[in-house]
PDB file of C-alpha atoms in Angstrom:
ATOM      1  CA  UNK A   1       8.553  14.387   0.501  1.00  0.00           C
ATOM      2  CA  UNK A   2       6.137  14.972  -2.299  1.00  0.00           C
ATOM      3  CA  UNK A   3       7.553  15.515  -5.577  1.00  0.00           C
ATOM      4  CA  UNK A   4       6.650  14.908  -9.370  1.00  0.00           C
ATOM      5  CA  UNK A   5       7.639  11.628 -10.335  1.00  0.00           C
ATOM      6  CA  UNK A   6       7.321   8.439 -12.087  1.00  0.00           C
ATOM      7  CA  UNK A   7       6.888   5.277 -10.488  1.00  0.00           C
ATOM      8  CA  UNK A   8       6.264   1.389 -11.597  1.00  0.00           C
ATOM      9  CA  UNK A   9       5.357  -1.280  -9.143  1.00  0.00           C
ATOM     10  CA  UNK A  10       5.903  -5.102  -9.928  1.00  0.00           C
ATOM     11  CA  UNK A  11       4.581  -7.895  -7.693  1.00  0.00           C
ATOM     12  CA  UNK A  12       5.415 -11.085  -6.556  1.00  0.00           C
ATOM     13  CA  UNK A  13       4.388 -14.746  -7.683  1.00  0.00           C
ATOM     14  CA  UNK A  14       1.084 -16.137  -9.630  1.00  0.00           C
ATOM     15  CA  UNK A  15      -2.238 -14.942  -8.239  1.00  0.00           C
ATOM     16  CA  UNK A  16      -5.666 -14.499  -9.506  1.00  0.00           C
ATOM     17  CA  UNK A  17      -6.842 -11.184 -11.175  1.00  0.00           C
ATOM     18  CA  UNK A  18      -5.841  -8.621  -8.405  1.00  0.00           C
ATOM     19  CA  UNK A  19      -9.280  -6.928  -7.041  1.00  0.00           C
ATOM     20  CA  UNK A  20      -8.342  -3.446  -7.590  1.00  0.00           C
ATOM     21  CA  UNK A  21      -7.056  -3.504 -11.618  1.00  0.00           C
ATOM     22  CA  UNK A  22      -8.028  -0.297 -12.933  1.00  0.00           C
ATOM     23  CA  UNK A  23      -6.913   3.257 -13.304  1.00  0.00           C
ATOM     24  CA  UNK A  24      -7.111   5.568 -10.258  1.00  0.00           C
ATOM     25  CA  UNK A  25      -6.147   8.658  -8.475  1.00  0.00           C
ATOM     26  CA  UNK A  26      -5.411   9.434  -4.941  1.00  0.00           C
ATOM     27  CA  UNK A  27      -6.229  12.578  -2.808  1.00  0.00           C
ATOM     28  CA  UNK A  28      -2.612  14.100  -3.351  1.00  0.00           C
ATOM     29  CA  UNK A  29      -2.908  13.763  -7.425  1.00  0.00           C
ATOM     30  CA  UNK A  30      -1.320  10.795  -7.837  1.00  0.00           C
ATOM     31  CA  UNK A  31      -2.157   8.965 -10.922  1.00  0.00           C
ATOM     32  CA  UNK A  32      -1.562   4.683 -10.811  1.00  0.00           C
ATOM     33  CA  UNK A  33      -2.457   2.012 -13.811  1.00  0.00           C
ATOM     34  CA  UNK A  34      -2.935  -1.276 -11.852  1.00  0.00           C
ATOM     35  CA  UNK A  35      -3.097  -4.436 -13.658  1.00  0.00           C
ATOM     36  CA  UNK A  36      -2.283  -8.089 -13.363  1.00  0.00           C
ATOM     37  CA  UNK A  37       1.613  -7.392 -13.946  1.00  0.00           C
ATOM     38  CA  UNK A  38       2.031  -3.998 -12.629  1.00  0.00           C
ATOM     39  CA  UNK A  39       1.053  -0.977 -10.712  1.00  0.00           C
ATOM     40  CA  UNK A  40       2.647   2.151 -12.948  1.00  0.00           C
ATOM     41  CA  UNK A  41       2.428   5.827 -11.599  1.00  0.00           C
ATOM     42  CA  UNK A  42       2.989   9.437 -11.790  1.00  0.00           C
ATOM     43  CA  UNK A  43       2.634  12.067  -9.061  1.00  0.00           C
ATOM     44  CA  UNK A  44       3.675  12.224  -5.312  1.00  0.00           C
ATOM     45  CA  UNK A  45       6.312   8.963  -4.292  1.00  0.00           C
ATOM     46  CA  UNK A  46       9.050   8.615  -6.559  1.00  0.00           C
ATOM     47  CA  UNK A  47      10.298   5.235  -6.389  1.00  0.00           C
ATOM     48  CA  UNK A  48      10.208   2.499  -9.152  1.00  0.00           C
ATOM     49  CA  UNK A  49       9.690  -0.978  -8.359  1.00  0.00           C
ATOM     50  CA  UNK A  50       9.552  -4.202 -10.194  1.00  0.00           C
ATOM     51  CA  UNK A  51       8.950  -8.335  -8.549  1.00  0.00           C
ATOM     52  CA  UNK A  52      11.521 -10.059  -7.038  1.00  0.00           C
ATOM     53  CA  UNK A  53      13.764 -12.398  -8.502  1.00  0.00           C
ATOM     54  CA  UNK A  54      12.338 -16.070  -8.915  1.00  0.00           C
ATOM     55  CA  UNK A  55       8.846 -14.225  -8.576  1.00  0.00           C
ATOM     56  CA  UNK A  56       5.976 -13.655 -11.406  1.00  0.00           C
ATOM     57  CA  UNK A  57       3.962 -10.999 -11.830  1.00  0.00           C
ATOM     58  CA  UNK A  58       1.817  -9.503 -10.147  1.00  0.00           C
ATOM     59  CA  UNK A  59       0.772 -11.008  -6.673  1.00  0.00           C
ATOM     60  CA  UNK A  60      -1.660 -11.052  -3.791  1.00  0.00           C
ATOM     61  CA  UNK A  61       1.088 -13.094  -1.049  1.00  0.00           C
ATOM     62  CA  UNK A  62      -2.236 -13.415   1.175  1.00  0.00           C
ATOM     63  CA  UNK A  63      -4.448 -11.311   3.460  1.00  0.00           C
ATOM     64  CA  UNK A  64      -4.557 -11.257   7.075  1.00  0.00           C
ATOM     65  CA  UNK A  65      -6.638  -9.178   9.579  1.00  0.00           C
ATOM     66  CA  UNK A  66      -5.831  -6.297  11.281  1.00  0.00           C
ATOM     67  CA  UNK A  67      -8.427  -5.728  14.195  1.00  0.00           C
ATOM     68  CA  UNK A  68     -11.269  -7.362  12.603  1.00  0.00           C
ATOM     69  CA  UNK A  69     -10.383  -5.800   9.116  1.00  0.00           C
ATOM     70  CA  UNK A  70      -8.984  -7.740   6.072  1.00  0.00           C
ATOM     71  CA  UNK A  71      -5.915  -6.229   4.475  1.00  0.00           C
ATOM     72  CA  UNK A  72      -3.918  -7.548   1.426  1.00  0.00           C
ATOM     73  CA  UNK A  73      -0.338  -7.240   1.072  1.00  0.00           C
ATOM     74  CA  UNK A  74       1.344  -6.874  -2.116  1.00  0.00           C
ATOM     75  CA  UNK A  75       5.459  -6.931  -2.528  1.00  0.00           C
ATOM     76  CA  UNK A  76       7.803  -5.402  -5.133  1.00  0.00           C
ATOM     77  CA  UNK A  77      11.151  -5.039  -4.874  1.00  0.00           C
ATOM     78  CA  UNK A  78      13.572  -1.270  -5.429  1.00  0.00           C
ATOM     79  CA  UNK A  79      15.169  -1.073  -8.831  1.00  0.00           C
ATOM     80  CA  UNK A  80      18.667  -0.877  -8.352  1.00  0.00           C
ATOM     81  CA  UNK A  81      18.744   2.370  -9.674  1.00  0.00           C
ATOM     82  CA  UNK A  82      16.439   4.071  -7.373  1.00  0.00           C
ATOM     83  CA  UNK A  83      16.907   7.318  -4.874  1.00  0.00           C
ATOM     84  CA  UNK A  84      16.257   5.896  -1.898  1.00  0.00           C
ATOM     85  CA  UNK A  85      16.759   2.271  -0.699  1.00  0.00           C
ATOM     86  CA  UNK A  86      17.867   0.670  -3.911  1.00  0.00           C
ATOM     87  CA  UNK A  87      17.540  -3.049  -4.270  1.00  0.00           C
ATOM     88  CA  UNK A  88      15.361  -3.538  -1.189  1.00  0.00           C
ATOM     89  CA  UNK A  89      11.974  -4.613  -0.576  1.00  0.00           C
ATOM     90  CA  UNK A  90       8.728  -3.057  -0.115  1.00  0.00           C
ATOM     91  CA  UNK A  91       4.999  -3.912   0.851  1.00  0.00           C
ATOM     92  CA  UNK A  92       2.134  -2.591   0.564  1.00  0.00           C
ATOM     93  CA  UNK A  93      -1.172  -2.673   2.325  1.00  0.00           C
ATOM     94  CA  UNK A  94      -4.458  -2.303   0.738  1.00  0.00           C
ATOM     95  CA  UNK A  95      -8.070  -2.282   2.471  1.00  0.00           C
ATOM     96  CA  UNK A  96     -11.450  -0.465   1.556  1.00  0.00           C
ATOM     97  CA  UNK A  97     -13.283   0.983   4.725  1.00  0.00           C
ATOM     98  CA  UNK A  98     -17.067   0.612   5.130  1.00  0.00           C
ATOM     99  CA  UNK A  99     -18.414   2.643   2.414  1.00  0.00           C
ATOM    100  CA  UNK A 100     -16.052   0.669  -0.238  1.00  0.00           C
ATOM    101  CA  UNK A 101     -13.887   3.214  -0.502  1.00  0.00           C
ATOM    102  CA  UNK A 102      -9.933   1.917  -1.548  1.00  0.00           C
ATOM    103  CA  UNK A 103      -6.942   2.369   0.978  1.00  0.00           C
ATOM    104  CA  UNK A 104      -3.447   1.653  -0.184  1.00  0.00           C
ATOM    105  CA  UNK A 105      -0.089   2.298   2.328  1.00  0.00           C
ATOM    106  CA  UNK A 106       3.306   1.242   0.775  1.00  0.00           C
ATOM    107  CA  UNK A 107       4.073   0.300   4.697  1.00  0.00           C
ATOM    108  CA  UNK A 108       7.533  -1.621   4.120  1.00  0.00           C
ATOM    109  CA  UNK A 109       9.812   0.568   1.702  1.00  0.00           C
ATOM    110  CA  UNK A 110      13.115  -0.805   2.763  1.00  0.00           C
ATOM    111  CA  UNK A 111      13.248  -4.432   4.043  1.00  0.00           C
ATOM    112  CA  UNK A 112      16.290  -7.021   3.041  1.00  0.00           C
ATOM    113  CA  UNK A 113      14.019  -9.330   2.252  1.00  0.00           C
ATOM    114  CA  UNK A 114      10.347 -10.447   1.066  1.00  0.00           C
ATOM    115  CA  UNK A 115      10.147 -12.219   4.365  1.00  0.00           C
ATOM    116  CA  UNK A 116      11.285  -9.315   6.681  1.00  0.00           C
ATOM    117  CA  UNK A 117       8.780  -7.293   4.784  1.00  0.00           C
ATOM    118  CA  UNK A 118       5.979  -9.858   5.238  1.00  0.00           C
ATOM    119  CA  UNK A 119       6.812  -9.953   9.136  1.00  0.00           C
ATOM    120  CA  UNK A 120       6.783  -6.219   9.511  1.00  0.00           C
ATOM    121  CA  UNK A 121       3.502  -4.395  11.126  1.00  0.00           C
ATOM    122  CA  UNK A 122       0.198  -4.085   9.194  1.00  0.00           C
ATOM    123  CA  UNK A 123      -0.656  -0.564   8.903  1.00  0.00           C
ATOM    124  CA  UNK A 124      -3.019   0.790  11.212  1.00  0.00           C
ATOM    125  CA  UNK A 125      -6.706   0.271   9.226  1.00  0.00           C
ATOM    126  CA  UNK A 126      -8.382   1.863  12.027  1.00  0.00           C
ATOM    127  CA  UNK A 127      -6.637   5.590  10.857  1.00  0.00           C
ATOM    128  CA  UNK A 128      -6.905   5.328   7.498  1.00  0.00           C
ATOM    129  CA  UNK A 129      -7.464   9.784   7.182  1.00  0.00           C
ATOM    130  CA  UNK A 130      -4.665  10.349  10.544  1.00  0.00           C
ATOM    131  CA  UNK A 131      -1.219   8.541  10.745  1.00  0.00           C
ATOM    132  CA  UNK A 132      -1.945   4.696  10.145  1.00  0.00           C
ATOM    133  CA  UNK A 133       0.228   4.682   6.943  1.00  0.00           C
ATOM    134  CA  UNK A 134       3.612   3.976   9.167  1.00  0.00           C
ATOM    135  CA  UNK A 135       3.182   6.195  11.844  1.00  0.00           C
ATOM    136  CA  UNK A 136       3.356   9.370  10.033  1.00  0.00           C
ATOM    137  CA  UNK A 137       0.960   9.354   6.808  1.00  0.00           C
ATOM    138  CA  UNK A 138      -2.303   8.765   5.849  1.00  0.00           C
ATOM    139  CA  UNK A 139      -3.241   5.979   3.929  1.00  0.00           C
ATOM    140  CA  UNK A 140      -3.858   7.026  -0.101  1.00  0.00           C
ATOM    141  CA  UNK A 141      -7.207   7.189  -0.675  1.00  0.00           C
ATOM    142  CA  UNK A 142      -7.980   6.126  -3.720  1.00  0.00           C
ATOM    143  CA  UNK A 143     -10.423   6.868  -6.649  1.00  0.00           C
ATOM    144  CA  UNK A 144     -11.423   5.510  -9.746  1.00  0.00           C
ATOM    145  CA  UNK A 145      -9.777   8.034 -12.431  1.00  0.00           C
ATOM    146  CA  UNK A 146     -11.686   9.332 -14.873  1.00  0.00           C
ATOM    147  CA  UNK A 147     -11.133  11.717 -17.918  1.00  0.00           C
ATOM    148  CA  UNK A 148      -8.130  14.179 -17.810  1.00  0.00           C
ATOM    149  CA  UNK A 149      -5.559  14.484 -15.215  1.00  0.00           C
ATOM    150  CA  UNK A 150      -5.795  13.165 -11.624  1.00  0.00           C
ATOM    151  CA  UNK A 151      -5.573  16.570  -9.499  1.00  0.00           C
ATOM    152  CA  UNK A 152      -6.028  17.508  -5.877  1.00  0.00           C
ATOM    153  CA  UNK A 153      -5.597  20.851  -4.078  1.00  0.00           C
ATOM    154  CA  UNK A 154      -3.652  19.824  -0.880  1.00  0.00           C
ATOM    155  CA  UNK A 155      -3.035  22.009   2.322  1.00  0.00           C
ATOM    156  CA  UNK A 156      -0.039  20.835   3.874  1.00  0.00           C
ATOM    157  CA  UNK A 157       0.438  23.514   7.072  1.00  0.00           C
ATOM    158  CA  UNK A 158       1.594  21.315   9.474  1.00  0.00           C
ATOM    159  CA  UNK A 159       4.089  19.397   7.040  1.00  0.00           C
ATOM    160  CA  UNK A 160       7.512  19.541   7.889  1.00  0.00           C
ATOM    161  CA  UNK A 161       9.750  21.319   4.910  1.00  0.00           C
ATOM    162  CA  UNK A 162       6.713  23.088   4.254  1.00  0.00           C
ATOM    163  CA  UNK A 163       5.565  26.916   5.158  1.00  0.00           C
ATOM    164  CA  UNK A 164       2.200  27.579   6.637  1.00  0.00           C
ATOM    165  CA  UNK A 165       1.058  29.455   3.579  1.00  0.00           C
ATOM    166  CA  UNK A 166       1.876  26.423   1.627  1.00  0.00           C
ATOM    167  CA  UNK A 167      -1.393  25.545  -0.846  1.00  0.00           C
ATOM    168  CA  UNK A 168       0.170  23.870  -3.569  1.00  0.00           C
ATOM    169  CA  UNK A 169      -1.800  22.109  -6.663  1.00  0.00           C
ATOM    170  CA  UNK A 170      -0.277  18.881  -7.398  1.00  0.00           C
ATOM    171  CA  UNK A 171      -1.346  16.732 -10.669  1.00  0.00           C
ATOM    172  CA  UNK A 172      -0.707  13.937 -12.455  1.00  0.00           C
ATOM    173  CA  UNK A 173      -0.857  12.795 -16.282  1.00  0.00           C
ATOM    174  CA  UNK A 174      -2.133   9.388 -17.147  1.00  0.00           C
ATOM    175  CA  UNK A 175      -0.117   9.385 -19.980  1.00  0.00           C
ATOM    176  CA  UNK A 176       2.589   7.212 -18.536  1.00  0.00           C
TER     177      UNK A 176
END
């Protein structure tokens, strides 16, 4: 499932400033650019998304709370020209955890519609490390980036399609 690729992320309709705008990494080397109109990144994923028709960018659609924690979604819909579920709808869920530390899960990736992905499941903010990002994931656990490439050392034993020995070194460059 991980793999080396680009990906861009548009939202939906006319919000403020979105709270986490800035340049980060997550704990697999993924490098993302988030900004007002966009989320662009490189690394593990591989799926490009841009807003839905009739829809500005970016967009906070709301929050709501997931046993006593706040989490705000953000939609985007496939490119036509993607892999995997072209044309569809995704959401994702982002939260911070007590220290401030940023959680995002992309935990709608094929819906036929902004509101089927609205009505679909929160992810689970109370396994944010374990398998709260649909069931079978983590949630990304994100960093501010700083200078050079984003880059994590990952042990993935237990990972299907993976061998036991597998150590790999997976990295990103912000050069999008």
């Amino acid at each position: 499932m991980l793999s080396l690729l680009t990906q861009t992320i548009g939202f939906a309709s006319q919000p403020p400033s979105f709270a986490y705008d800035g340049e980060w990494c997550d704990q697999f080397g993924t490098y993302l650019k988030v900004t007002d109109a966009a989320i662009t990144g490189r690394g593990a994923g591989g799926f490009d998304l841009m807003a839905p028709p009739g829809y500005t960018n970016p967009t906070v659609s709301g929050t709501r709370h997931h046993n006593g924690e706040e989490v705000a979604e953000y939609f985007a819909q496939n490119r036509d020209v993607n892999s995997y579920n072209p044309g569809l709808f995704s959401r994702f869920d982002w939260t911070t955890d007590h220290d401030n530390k940023v959680y995002m899960c992309q935990s709608v990736y094929d819906a036929d519609s902004t509101d089927t992905a609205t009505n679909a499941e929160t992810a689970d903010v109370n396994d944010l490390d374990g398998v709260g990002c649909g069931g079978a994931f983590p949630w990304s656990a994100l960093t501010p980036k700083e200078e050079g490439l984003c880059r994590k050392i990952v042990d993935l034993p237990n990972t299907p399609g993976w061998s036991d020995a597998s150590r790999k070194l997976y990295w990103a460059d912000a050069s999008l």
